[in-house]
PDB file of C-alpha atoms in Angstrom:
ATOM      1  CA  UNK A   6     -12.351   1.499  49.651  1.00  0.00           C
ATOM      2  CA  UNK A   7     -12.075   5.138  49.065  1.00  0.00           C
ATOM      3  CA  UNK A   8     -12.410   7.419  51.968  1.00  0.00           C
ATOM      4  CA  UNK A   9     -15.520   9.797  50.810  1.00  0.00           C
ATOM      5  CA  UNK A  10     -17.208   6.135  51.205  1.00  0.00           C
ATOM      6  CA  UNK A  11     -16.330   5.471  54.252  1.00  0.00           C
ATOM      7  CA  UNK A  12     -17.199   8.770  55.564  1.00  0.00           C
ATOM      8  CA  UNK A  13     -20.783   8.354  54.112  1.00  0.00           C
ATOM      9  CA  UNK A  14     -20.978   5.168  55.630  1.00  0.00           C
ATOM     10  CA  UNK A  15     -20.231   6.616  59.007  1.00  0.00           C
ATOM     11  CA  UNK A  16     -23.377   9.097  58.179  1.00  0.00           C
ATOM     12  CA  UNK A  17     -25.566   6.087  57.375  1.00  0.00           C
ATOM     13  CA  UNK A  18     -25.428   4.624  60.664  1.00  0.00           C
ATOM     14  CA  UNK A  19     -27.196   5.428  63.760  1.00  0.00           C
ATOM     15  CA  UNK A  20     -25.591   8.815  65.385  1.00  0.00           C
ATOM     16  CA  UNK A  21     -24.911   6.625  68.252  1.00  0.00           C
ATOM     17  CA  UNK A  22     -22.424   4.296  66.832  1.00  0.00           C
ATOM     18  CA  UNK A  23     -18.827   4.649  68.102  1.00  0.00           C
ATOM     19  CA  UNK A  24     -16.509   4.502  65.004  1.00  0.00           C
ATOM     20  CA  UNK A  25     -12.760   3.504  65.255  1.00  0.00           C
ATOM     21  CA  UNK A  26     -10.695   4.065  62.397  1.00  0.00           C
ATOM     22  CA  UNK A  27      -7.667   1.923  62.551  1.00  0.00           C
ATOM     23  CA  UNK A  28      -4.358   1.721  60.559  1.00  0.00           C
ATOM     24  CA  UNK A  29      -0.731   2.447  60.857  1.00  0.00           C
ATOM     25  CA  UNK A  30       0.389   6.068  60.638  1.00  0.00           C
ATOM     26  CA  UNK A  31       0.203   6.620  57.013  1.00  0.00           C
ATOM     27  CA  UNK A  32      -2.964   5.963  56.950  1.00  0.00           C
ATOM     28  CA  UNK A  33      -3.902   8.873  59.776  1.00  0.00           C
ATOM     29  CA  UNK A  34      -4.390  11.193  56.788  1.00  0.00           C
ATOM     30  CA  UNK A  35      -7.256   9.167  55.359  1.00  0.00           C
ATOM     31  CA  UNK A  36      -8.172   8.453  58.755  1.00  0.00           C
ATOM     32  CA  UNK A  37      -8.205  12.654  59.414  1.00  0.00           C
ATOM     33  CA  UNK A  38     -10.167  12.277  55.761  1.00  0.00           C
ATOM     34  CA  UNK A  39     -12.785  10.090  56.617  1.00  0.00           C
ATOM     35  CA  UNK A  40     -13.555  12.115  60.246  1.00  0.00           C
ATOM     36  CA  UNK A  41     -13.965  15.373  57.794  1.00  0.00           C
ATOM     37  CA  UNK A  42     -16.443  13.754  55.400  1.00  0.00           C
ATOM     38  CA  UNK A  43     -18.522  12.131  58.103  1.00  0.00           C
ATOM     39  CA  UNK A  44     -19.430  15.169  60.181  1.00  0.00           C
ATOM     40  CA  UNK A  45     -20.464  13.889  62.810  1.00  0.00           C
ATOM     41  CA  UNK A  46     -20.633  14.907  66.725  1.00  0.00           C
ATOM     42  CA  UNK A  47     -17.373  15.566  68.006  1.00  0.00           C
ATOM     43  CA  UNK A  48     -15.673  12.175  69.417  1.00  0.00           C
ATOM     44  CA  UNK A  49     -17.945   9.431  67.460  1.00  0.00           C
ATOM     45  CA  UNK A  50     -15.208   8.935  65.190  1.00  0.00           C
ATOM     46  CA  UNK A  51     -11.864   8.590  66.439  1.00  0.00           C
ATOM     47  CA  UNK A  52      -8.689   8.450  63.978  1.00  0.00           C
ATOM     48  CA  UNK A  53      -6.449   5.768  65.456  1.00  0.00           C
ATOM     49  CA  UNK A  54      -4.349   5.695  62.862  1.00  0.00           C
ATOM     50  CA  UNK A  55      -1.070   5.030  64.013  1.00  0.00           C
ATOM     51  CA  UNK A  56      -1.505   5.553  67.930  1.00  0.00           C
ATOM     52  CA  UNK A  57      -1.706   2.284  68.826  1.00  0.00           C
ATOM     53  CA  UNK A  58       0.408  -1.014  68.849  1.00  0.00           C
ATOM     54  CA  UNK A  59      -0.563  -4.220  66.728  1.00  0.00           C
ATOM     55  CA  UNK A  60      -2.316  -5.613  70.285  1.00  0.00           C
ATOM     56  CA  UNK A  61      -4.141  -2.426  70.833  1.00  0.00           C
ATOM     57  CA  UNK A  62      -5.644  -2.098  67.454  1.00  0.00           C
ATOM     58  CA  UNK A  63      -6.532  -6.037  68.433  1.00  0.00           C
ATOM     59  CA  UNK A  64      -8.211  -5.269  71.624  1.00  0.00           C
ATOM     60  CA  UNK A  65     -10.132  -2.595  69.845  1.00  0.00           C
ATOM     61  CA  UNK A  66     -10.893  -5.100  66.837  1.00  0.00           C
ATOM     62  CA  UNK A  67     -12.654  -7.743  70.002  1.00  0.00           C
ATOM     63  CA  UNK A  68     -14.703  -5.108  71.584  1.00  0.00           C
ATOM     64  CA  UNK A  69     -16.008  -4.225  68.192  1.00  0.00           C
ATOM     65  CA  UNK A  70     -19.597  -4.836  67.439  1.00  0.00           C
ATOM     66  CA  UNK A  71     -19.065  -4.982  63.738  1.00  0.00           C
ATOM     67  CA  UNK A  72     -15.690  -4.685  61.281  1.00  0.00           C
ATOM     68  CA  UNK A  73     -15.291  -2.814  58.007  1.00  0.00           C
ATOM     69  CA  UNK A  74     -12.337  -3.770  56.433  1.00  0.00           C
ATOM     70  CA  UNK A  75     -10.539  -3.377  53.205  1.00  0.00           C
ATOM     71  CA  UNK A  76      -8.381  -6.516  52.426  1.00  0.00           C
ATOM     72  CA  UNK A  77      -5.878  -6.393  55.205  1.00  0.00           C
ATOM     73  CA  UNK A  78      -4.062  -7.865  57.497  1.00  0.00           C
ATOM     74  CA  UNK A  79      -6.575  -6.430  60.668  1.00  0.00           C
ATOM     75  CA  UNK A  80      -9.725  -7.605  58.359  1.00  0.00           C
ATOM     76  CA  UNK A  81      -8.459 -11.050  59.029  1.00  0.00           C
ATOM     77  CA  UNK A  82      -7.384 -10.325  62.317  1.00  0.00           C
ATOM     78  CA  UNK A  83     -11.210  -9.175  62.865  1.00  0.00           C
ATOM     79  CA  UNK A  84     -12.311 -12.656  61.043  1.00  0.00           C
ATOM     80  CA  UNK A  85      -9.742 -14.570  63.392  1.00  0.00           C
ATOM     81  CA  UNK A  86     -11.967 -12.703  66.695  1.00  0.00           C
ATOM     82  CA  UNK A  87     -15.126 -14.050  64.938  1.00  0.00           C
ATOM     83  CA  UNK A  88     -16.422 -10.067  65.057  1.00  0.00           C
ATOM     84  CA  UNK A  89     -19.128  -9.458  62.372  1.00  0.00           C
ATOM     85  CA  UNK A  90     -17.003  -8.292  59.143  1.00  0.00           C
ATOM     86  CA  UNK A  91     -17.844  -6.985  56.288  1.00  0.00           C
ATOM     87  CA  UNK A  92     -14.847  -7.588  54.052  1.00  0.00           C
ATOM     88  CA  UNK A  93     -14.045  -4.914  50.809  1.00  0.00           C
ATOM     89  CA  UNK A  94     -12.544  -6.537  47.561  1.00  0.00           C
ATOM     90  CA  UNK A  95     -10.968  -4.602  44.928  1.00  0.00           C
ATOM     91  CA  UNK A  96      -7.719  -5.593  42.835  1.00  0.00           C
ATOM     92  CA  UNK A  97      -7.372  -8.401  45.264  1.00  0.00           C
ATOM     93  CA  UNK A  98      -9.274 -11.936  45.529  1.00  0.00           C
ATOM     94  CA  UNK A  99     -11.029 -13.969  47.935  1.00  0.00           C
ATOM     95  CA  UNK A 100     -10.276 -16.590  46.067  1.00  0.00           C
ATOM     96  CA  UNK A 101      -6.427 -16.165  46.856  1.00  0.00           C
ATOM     97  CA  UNK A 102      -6.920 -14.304  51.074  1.00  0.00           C
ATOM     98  CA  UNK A 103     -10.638 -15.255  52.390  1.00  0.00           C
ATOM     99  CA  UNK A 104     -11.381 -13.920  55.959  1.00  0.00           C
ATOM    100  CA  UNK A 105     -11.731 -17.137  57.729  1.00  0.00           C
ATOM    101  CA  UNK A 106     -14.856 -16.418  59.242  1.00  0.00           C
ATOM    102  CA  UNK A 107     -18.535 -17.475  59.738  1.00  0.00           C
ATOM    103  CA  UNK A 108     -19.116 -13.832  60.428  1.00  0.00           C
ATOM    104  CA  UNK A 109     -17.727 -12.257  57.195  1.00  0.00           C
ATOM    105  CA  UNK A 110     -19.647 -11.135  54.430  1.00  0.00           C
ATOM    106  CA  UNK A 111     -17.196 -10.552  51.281  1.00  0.00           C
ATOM    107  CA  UNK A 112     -18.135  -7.861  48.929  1.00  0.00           C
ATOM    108  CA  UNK A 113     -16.669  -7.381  45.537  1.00  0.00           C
ATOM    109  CA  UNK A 114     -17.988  -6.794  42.428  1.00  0.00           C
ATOM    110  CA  UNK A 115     -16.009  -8.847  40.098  1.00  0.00           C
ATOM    111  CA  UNK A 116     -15.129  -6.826  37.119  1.00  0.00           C
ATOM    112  CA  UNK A 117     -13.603  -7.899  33.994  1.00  0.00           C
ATOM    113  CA  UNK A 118     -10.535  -6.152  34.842  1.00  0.00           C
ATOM    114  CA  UNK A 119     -10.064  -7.082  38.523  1.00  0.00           C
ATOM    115  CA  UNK A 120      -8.227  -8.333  40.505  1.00  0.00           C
ATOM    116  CA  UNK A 121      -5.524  -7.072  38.926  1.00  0.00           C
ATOM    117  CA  UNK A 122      -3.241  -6.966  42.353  1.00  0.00           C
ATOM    118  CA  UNK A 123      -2.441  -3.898  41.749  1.00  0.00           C
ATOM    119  CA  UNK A 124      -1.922  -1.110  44.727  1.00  0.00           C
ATOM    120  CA  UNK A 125      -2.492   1.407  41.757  1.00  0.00           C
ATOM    121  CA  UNK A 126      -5.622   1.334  39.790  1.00  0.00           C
ATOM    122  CA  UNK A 127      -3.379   0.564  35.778  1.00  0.00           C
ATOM    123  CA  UNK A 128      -6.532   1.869  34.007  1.00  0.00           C
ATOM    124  CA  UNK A 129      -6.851   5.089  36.129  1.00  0.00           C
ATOM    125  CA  UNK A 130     -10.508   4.360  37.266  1.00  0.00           C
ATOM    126  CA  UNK A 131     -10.612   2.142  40.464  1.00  0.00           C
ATOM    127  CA  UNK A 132     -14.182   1.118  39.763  1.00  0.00           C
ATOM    128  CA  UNK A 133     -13.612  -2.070  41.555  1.00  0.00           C
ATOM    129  CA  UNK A 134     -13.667  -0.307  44.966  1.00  0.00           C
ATOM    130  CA  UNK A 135     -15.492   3.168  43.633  1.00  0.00           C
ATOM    131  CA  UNK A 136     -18.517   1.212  42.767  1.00  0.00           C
ATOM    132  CA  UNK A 137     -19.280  -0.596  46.162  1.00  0.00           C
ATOM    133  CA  UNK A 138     -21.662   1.715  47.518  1.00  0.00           C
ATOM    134  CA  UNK A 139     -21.615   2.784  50.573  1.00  0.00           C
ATOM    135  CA  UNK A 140     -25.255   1.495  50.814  1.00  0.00           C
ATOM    136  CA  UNK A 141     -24.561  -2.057  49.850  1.00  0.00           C
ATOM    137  CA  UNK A 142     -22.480  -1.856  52.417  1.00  0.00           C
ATOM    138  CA  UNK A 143     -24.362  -0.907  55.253  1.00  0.00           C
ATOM    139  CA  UNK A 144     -27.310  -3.575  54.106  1.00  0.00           C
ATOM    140  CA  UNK A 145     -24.736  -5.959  54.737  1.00  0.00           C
ATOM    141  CA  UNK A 146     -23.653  -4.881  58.186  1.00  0.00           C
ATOM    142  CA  UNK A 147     -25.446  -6.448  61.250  1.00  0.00           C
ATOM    143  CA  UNK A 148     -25.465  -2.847  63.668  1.00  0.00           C
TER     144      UNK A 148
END
């Protein structure tokens, strides 16, 4: 899920939500991203991305009152805690990696052209991630 969408989901929720980003350390620059395009109050959002160990980011993923996770291997590590998840499909499947969860909510959109598997969009538009609104997915969060 692009960053500029997770940054507006971070506005859509109430200004008292703590938000963790989590990831290894390339991801701290879409992690630094995401803080910029939320704007929030200095400290809501904290860029984790690649200060912490595997168990940290785990003990952070338990005391979590709700996930947001693109197809990864913490979104199933969030589904494995039972912690409410809201799991992002693009170019990959359900059908093929499921969060094996009660919890999880899966939202994809299905296009004719996905999932394709591929880390780069091969028709240059990314729609399959680009087109899950940041609204659709805060109606599906429980916070």
């Amino acid at each position: 899920w692009p960053a500029h969408h997770f940054a507006t989901l971070a506005r859509l929720l109430p200004a008292t939500t703590p938000i963790w980003i989590l990831g290894s350390g390339k991801d701290a620059a879409v992690g630094d991203a995401i803080v910029a395009g939320a704007g929030s109050e200095p400290g809501r959002i904290i860029n984790l991305c690649g200060h912490t160990s595997l168990e940290q980011a785990i003990d952070l993923l338990a005391g979590a009152a709700a996930v947001v996770s693109n197809d990864s291997g913490l979104m199933h590590v969030s589904a494995a805690l039972g912690r409410p998840l809201v799991a992002l499909y693009g170019s990959s499947s359900p059908d093929y990696t499921p969060p094996r969860s009660a919890h999880a909510k899966i939202l994809r959109l299905g296009l004719e052209c996905s999932p394709c598997f591929k880390r780069e969009c091969p028709l240059g538009h990314l729609k399959c991630l680009e087109d899950i609104t940041p609204a659709q997915v805060r109606a599906a969060l429980d916070v």
